[in-house]
């Protein structure tokens, strides 16, 4: 087979700024050793997130000019609603300014103290929005999904037996809805199988619990199903996506991922009463139901992006380019979550830095070194992002210590990725000189965004 090439040519370019290693050491120190606090202009290759960082197409930019900015009943809303309905088959489509706004509106209405929301793995904003209402966010990932070194096709699957046991234990009346995150972002960008979606739905149905998809990367998930699940090889990605959503009673979506835009999201559902409550809250916190915190032009770009993301040449290139990065790292002996996920490569910091314990944030140490060595920005997904404290103030670490290298959609070329590989190999070679970190400031919620660190002497 020939090289899988970027399925686009470049019409508009954006220069990136080179810095010296000495400069980067100073910049990082000033940012409290937290790459979230570095100016983006000081970053050479930005793999902080794939969220809102997509390159839009010429047609999306044309859509920006075409956008109808009418306050109510905008033409752009109807185009947006039509494509979302076509993909999801859901009845009520509520635009929001991003994914967490959809989560906030949903959980304000169904959450609250004494309630539980199961998921394969909650993404950090989902967890935060659930916990903010006093409800509890519960992760029921299958055991294989927790083992970074084990290769399996659908490591994002939920443990269906655990789900049923959990429902019996807590009582269906205390579980206002059950979610599946496709692909499982916090668990390594791993896909969820159609079989698992079907089984989770069946359990939910048995107990009368609504089933929602956190659908940020639905197209990437659908492509994995096409490639890996028997019976789907000859279906189109659109057909697969439609089947995935056919089991769902609702969905939240950050359009900043698989809708290939820089801002946007939606909440969708079939329950008219819940939709009414959500729209009422939307009006207070986001905007009128036909724009929901977005400009008409944004809705236009989302609609166009949702069409483009289902292009199988695009998805082939997308999934392959992430896999390429993973393959080269594995070949160099660098521990990553295998197989590679859809939108990111996750370095396994526990195996990368076995001598640095979770209390000293091995992931943060790698993130800092990648910046110093090559101006690459990555993000820690481990004890900084998900660690909690017990009553005595001791860290309760999450199961995995990871560093995420998220790949923005349609932004970097293969030579950028080759450079990233070279830098990671360099850092890995010198890992014995790396230090642990301590937190010197942290916010009470979502601390990873603003925490400050110092290397441990
Ligand atoms: C990004 C993301 C969200 C939140 O979306 P925002 O647009 O960042 O608010 C929710 N769930 C998952 C799985 C995500 O990746």
XYZ file of C-alpha atoms and ligand atoms in Angstrom:
472
model
C 0.000 0.000 0.000
C 1.188 3.511 -0.744
C 1.747 6.228 1.892
C -1.491 7.573 3.302
C -1.181 11.281 2.538
C -2.862 14.311 4.050
C -6.140 14.453 2.078
C -5.926 18.211 1.549
C -3.595 20.859 0.199
C -2.690 23.957 2.148
C -4.189 27.295 1.149
C -3.320 29.433 4.142
C -0.331 29.060 6.459
C 0.492 30.216 9.962
C 4.164 30.568 10.952
C 5.343 28.927 14.166
C 7.934 30.592 16.392
C 11.250 28.999 17.257
C 12.832 29.569 20.681
C 16.112 28.422 22.241
C 16.320 25.892 25.037
C 17.562 28.653 27.424
C 14.538 30.777 26.587
C 12.191 27.851 27.153
C 13.642 27.097 30.589
C 12.865 30.698 31.615
C 9.407 30.663 30.012
C 8.445 27.448 31.786
C 9.652 28.723 35.155
C 7.611 31.898 34.716
C 4.548 29.742 33.928
C 4.868 27.865 37.213
C 5.940 24.758 35.287
C 2.398 24.449 33.966
C 2.212 24.417 30.155
C -1.401 25.657 30.332
C 0.096 28.980 31.509
C 2.618 29.364 28.665
C 1.833 31.855 25.887
C 0.937 29.870 22.771
C 3.412 31.975 20.761
C 6.188 30.422 22.823
C 5.128 26.915 21.771
C 6.543 25.315 18.620
C 4.282 22.268 18.284
C 1.131 22.493 20.354
C -0.256 19.097 21.327
C -2.047 20.385 24.420
C -5.405 19.473 22.987
C -7.291 18.502 19.876
C -10.142 20.659 21.146
C -10.999 23.723 19.090
C -7.629 23.525 17.340
C -8.800 22.073 14.016
C -7.910 23.746 10.754
C -11.165 24.690 9.079
C -11.697 23.995 5.398
C -12.242 26.553 2.643
C -15.915 25.556 2.692
C -16.158 26.150 6.438
C -14.590 29.600 6.044
C -17.036 30.263 3.222
C -19.776 29.195 5.652
C -18.517 31.803 8.094
C -19.396 34.465 5.501
C -22.691 32.756 4.691
C -23.770 32.588 8.342
C -27.167 34.097 9.102
C -26.938 36.252 12.217
C -30.686 36.561 12.798
C -31.398 36.437 16.514
C -34.212 33.927 16.176
C -34.816 31.255 13.548
C -31.483 31.722 11.785
C -31.070 29.812 8.531
C -27.718 28.585 9.851
C -29.455 26.991 12.833
C -31.725 24.996 10.554
C -28.781 23.771 8.499
C -27.017 22.803 11.732
C -30.118 21.116 13.130
C -30.666 19.156 9.925
C -27.209 17.600 9.833
C -27.208 16.842 13.577
C -30.590 15.148 13.189
C -29.382 13.240 10.145
C -26.430 11.825 12.082
C -28.027 11.321 15.507
C -31.684 10.767 14.713
C -32.402 12.632 17.973
C -35.442 14.845 18.196
C -34.435 17.990 20.113
C -31.179 19.673 19.118
C -29.928 22.396 21.444
C -26.838 24.363 20.401
C -24.372 25.391 23.119
C -21.118 27.343 23.038
C -19.145 24.198 23.831
C -19.449 20.713 25.289
C -19.334 21.691 28.950
C -22.232 24.083 28.498
C -24.312 21.147 27.257
C -23.146 19.167 30.297
C -23.949 21.991 32.672
C -27.469 22.399 31.351
C -28.103 18.667 31.349
C -26.780 17.941 34.836
C -28.343 21.022 36.402
C -31.630 19.414 35.399
C -30.963 15.759 36.218
C -28.141 15.878 38.802
C -28.130 16.760 42.485
C -27.144 15.207 45.800
C -27.793 11.462 46.077
C -27.670 10.908 42.305
C -25.111 8.827 40.420
C -24.016 9.101 36.786
C -22.123 6.085 35.429
C -19.841 6.351 32.373
C -16.990 4.336 30.875
C -14.734 7.187 31.978
C -15.992 10.689 32.643
C -14.044 13.451 30.968
C -12.854 16.088 33.468
C -15.473 18.742 32.606
C -18.241 16.133 32.673
C -17.146 14.938 36.091
C -16.853 18.532 37.326
C -20.321 19.480 36.081
C -21.854 16.398 37.712
C -20.039 16.910 41.005
C -20.890 20.607 41.002
C -24.561 19.623 41.372
C -23.721 17.312 44.300
C -24.179 14.137 42.250
C -21.496 11.495 41.939
C -19.687 10.680 38.668
C -18.802 6.990 38.479
C -16.353 5.327 36.066
C -17.111 1.722 35.099
C -14.432 1.051 32.491
C -13.690 -2.590 31.623
C -10.527 -4.010 33.219
C -8.555 -4.259 29.943
C -9.063 -0.535 29.391
C -7.125 0.132 32.600
C -4.044 -1.757 31.453
C -1.909 0.502 29.258
C 0.319 -2.321 28.059
C -2.504 -4.619 26.873
C -3.528 -4.348 23.215
C -7.228 -4.752 22.527
C -9.617 -3.405 19.922
C -12.183 -1.707 22.161
C -10.527 -0.589 25.345
C -13.169 2.101 25.812
C -15.944 -0.418 26.527
C -17.899 -0.160 29.754
C -18.008 -3.152 32.105
C -21.649 -4.097 31.590
C -21.777 -6.484 34.550
C -20.438 -3.788 36.840
C -23.058 -1.409 35.481
C -25.885 -3.765 36.304
C -24.473 -4.488 39.771
C -24.092 -0.751 40.337
C -27.690 -0.054 39.338
C -28.910 -2.775 41.713
C -26.762 -1.384 44.521
C -27.728 2.275 44.186
C -31.246 1.881 42.825
C -32.343 2.886 39.324
C -34.296 5.818 40.765
C -30.967 7.395 41.829
C -29.432 7.096 38.377
C -30.984 9.798 36.197
C -28.930 8.737 33.187
C -26.021 6.577 32.096
C -23.355 7.771 29.652
C -20.775 6.337 27.299
C -17.928 8.546 26.132
C -17.009 7.796 22.512
C -14.083 7.627 22.076
C -12.999 7.380 25.698
C -10.884 10.537 25.985
C -9.576 10.179 29.548
C -9.023 6.448 29.086
C -6.655 6.942 26.168
C -8.901 7.911 23.238
C -9.901 4.264 22.967
C -13.014 3.324 21.005
C -16.216 1.737 22.280
C -17.621 -1.177 20.270
C -21.109 -1.232 18.814
C -21.645 -4.414 20.811
C -20.903 -2.560 24.035
C -23.128 0.385 23.092
C -25.924 -2.093 22.415
C -25.364 -3.960 25.695
C -25.179 -0.809 27.811
C -28.375 0.369 26.176
C -30.050 -2.974 26.971
C -29.150 -2.731 30.662
C -30.318 0.910 30.799
C -33.564 -0.044 29.107
C -34.153 -2.906 31.526
C -34.016 -0.461 34.455
C -35.678 2.454 32.701
C -32.533 4.621 32.751
C -31.973 7.043 29.850
C -28.766 6.377 27.906
C -26.639 9.295 26.671
C -23.546 9.429 24.477
C -20.742 11.893 25.148
C -20.235 12.052 21.411
C -17.264 14.432 20.978
C -15.357 11.967 18.790
C -18.225 9.971 17.334
C -16.738 9.877 13.805
C -13.377 8.570 15.006
C -15.239 5.962 17.069
C -17.356 4.967 14.076
C -14.227 4.579 11.930
C -12.662 2.257 14.504
C -15.847 0.165 14.467
C -15.629 -0.037 10.696
C -12.017 -1.198 10.867
C -12.243 -3.505 13.879
C -15.739 -4.843 14.469
C -17.070 -7.747 12.457
C -20.052 -6.946 10.274
C -19.247 -3.235 9.874
C -16.469 -3.363 7.281
C -18.802 -2.605 4.379
C -20.963 0.013 6.087
C -20.295 3.705 5.637
C -19.079 5.696 8.630
C -22.334 7.664 8.487
C -24.360 4.443 8.718
C -22.258 3.283 11.652
C -22.643 6.637 13.414
C -26.376 6.504 12.827
C -26.540 3.063 14.383
C -24.501 4.194 17.417
C -26.870 7.093 18.015
C -29.932 4.943 17.366
C -29.387 3.355 20.798
C -29.062 6.719 22.557
C -31.796 8.711 24.266
C -29.577 11.755 24.126
C -26.098 13.108 23.548
C -23.711 15.848 24.548
C -21.154 17.004 22.042
C -18.232 19.346 21.925
C -18.121 20.449 18.291
C -14.520 21.484 18.987
C -13.539 17.885 18.344
C -15.221 15.974 15.522
C -17.153 18.907 14.076
C -13.797 20.394 13.012
C -14.505 23.870 14.382
C -12.891 26.202 16.887
C -15.975 26.680 19.045
C -19.367 25.067 19.454
C -21.307 22.166 20.883
C -24.756 20.773 21.380
C -27.077 18.845 23.608
C -29.589 16.520 21.964
C -32.311 14.269 23.308
C -35.636 12.604 22.675
C -37.403 13.428 25.959
C -39.623 16.483 25.327
C -39.987 17.388 29.017
C -36.266 17.335 29.649
C -35.657 19.245 26.409
C -38.047 21.955 27.571
C -36.255 22.288 30.906
C -32.883 22.366 29.171
C -34.010 25.013 26.686
C -35.330 27.153 29.522
C -31.970 27.024 31.264
C -30.239 27.575 27.913
C -32.071 30.873 27.520
C -30.796 32.033 30.916
C -27.196 30.911 30.540
C -26.394 30.553 26.831
C -28.904 32.252 24.577
C -32.038 31.799 22.515
C -32.628 28.145 21.487
C -31.706 28.716 17.841
C -28.210 29.993 18.609
C -27.354 28.876 22.159
C -24.208 30.897 22.781
C -22.969 30.728 19.200
C -23.022 33.116 16.267
C -24.932 32.028 13.174
C -21.610 31.709 11.362
C -20.374 29.229 14.000
C -23.441 27.049 13.430
C -22.731 27.140 9.702
C -19.126 26.016 10.263
C -20.279 23.203 12.588
C -22.779 21.986 10.002
C -20.108 21.921 7.292
C -17.573 20.280 9.645
C -20.012 17.494 10.524
C -20.278 16.666 6.835
C -16.511 16.729 6.276
C -15.632 14.614 9.313
C -17.546 11.673 7.851
C -15.297 11.620 4.761
C -13.501 8.294 4.983
C -10.309 9.573 3.338
C -10.144 12.124 6.110
C -10.754 9.522 8.830
C -8.229 7.119 7.329
C -5.569 9.853 7.357
C -6.616 11.004 10.816
C -6.452 7.615 12.511
C -3.345 6.572 10.586
C -1.374 9.708 11.453
C -1.939 9.143 15.176
C -1.060 5.472 14.777
C 2.151 6.457 12.933
C 3.324 8.503 15.903
C 2.499 5.609 18.225
C 4.295 3.033 16.089
C 7.529 5.017 15.992
C 7.504 5.555 19.762
C 6.880 1.867 20.454
C 9.710 0.978 18.078
C 11.995 3.202 20.201
C 10.940 1.356 23.372
C 8.843 4.225 24.734
C 5.869 3.101 26.856
C 2.519 4.281 25.490
C -1.069 3.133 25.806
C -1.587 0.524 23.152
C -3.065 0.410 20.681
C -2.986 4.159 19.852
C -6.283 5.969 20.351
C -8.073 8.108 17.799
C -6.997 11.621 18.679
C -3.917 11.277 20.803
C -0.959 9.233 21.939
C -0.714 8.714 25.664
C 2.729 8.215 27.149
C 2.595 5.917 30.148
C 4.423 8.025 32.731
C 4.533 5.213 35.313
C 6.664 3.072 33.020
C 8.484 6.076 31.492
C 9.637 7.309 34.924
C 9.309 4.318 37.286
C 11.352 6.029 40.005
C 9.087 9.072 40.350
C 6.041 8.210 42.530
C 2.528 9.580 41.796
C 2.904 12.113 44.671
C 5.693 13.700 42.642
C 3.686 13.822 39.415
C 5.755 11.873 36.870
C 3.463 13.042 34.051
C 4.122 16.681 34.900
C 7.836 15.976 34.810
C 7.577 14.613 31.248
C 5.375 17.489 30.119
C 7.945 20.016 31.363
C 10.844 18.179 29.746
C 9.094 17.936 26.354
C 8.696 21.693 26.394
C 12.279 22.389 27.445
C 13.767 19.930 24.976
C 11.671 20.716 21.907
C 9.069 23.437 22.539
C 6.356 20.778 22.467
C 3.308 21.303 24.640
C 1.543 18.225 26.021
C -0.752 17.695 28.979
C -0.611 15.582 32.123
C -3.556 13.241 32.624
C -2.825 11.618 35.931
C -2.494 12.678 39.536
C -2.477 16.394 38.679
C -5.695 16.218 36.671
C -7.561 13.514 38.580
C -5.786 13.076 41.923
C -7.866 13.575 45.057
C -6.882 13.888 48.709
C -7.959 11.719 51.610
C -8.886 13.259 54.981
C -5.259 13.413 56.077
C -4.324 15.278 52.888
C -2.596 12.304 51.291
C -2.902 12.019 47.511
C -5.284 9.365 46.168
C -3.851 8.831 42.686
C -5.992 7.738 39.709
C -5.208 4.300 38.188
C -2.978 5.712 35.442
C -0.321 8.410 35.127
C -0.396 9.580 31.522
C 0.884 12.339 29.278
C -1.384 13.129 26.387
C -0.052 14.213 23.026
C -3.271 15.317 21.357
C -3.125 15.786 17.613
C -5.053 18.793 16.263
C -7.109 17.910 13.214
C -5.646 18.830 9.796
C -2.995 21.103 11.386
C 0.381 19.375 11.414
C 2.109 17.444 8.626
C 4.115 14.259 8.847
C 7.423 16.126 9.262
C 6.047 17.960 12.311
C 5.192 14.573 13.761
C 8.644 13.200 12.883
C 10.147 16.086 14.841
C 7.893 15.277 17.823
C 9.108 11.674 17.702
C 12.747 12.807 17.747
C 12.177 15.046 20.776
C 10.381 12.347 22.767
C 13.155 9.864 22.034
C 15.693 12.443 23.231
C 13.781 13.026 26.477
C 13.437 9.284 27.040
C 17.200 8.793 26.610
C 17.899 11.337 29.335
C 15.098 10.288 31.680
C 17.443 9.435 34.546
C 18.177 13.127 35.046
C 14.454 14.047 35.348
C 12.959 15.199 38.641
C 9.599 14.954 40.366
C 7.445 18.031 40.968
C 5.413 19.469 43.838
C 2.340 21.693 43.683
C 2.807 25.173 45.141
C -0.661 26.527 44.200
C -3.924 24.803 43.275
C -7.554 25.802 42.724
C -10.334 23.789 44.395
C -11.715 22.423 41.082
C -10.114 21.493 37.755
C -6.780 22.404 39.302
C -4.672 21.275 36.363
C -5.596 24.377 34.366
C -4.061 26.849 36.835
C -1.848 24.921 39.280
C 1.758 26.005 39.788
C 4.621 23.595 40.325
C 8.243 23.462 41.355
C 10.773 20.731 40.631
C 11.768 18.755 43.717
C 15.443 19.302 44.497
C -13.779 18.126 25.239
C -14.652 17.180 25.882
C -15.746 17.607 26.640
C -16.029 19.057 26.945
O -16.159 19.846 25.818
P -15.687 21.384 25.763
O -16.063 21.812 24.417
O -14.214 21.406 26.015
O -16.417 22.110 26.830
C -16.574 16.632 27.158
N -16.332 15.332 26.987
C -15.280 14.881 26.273
C -15.080 13.416 26.086
C -14.410 15.784 25.707
O -13.370 15.341 25.003
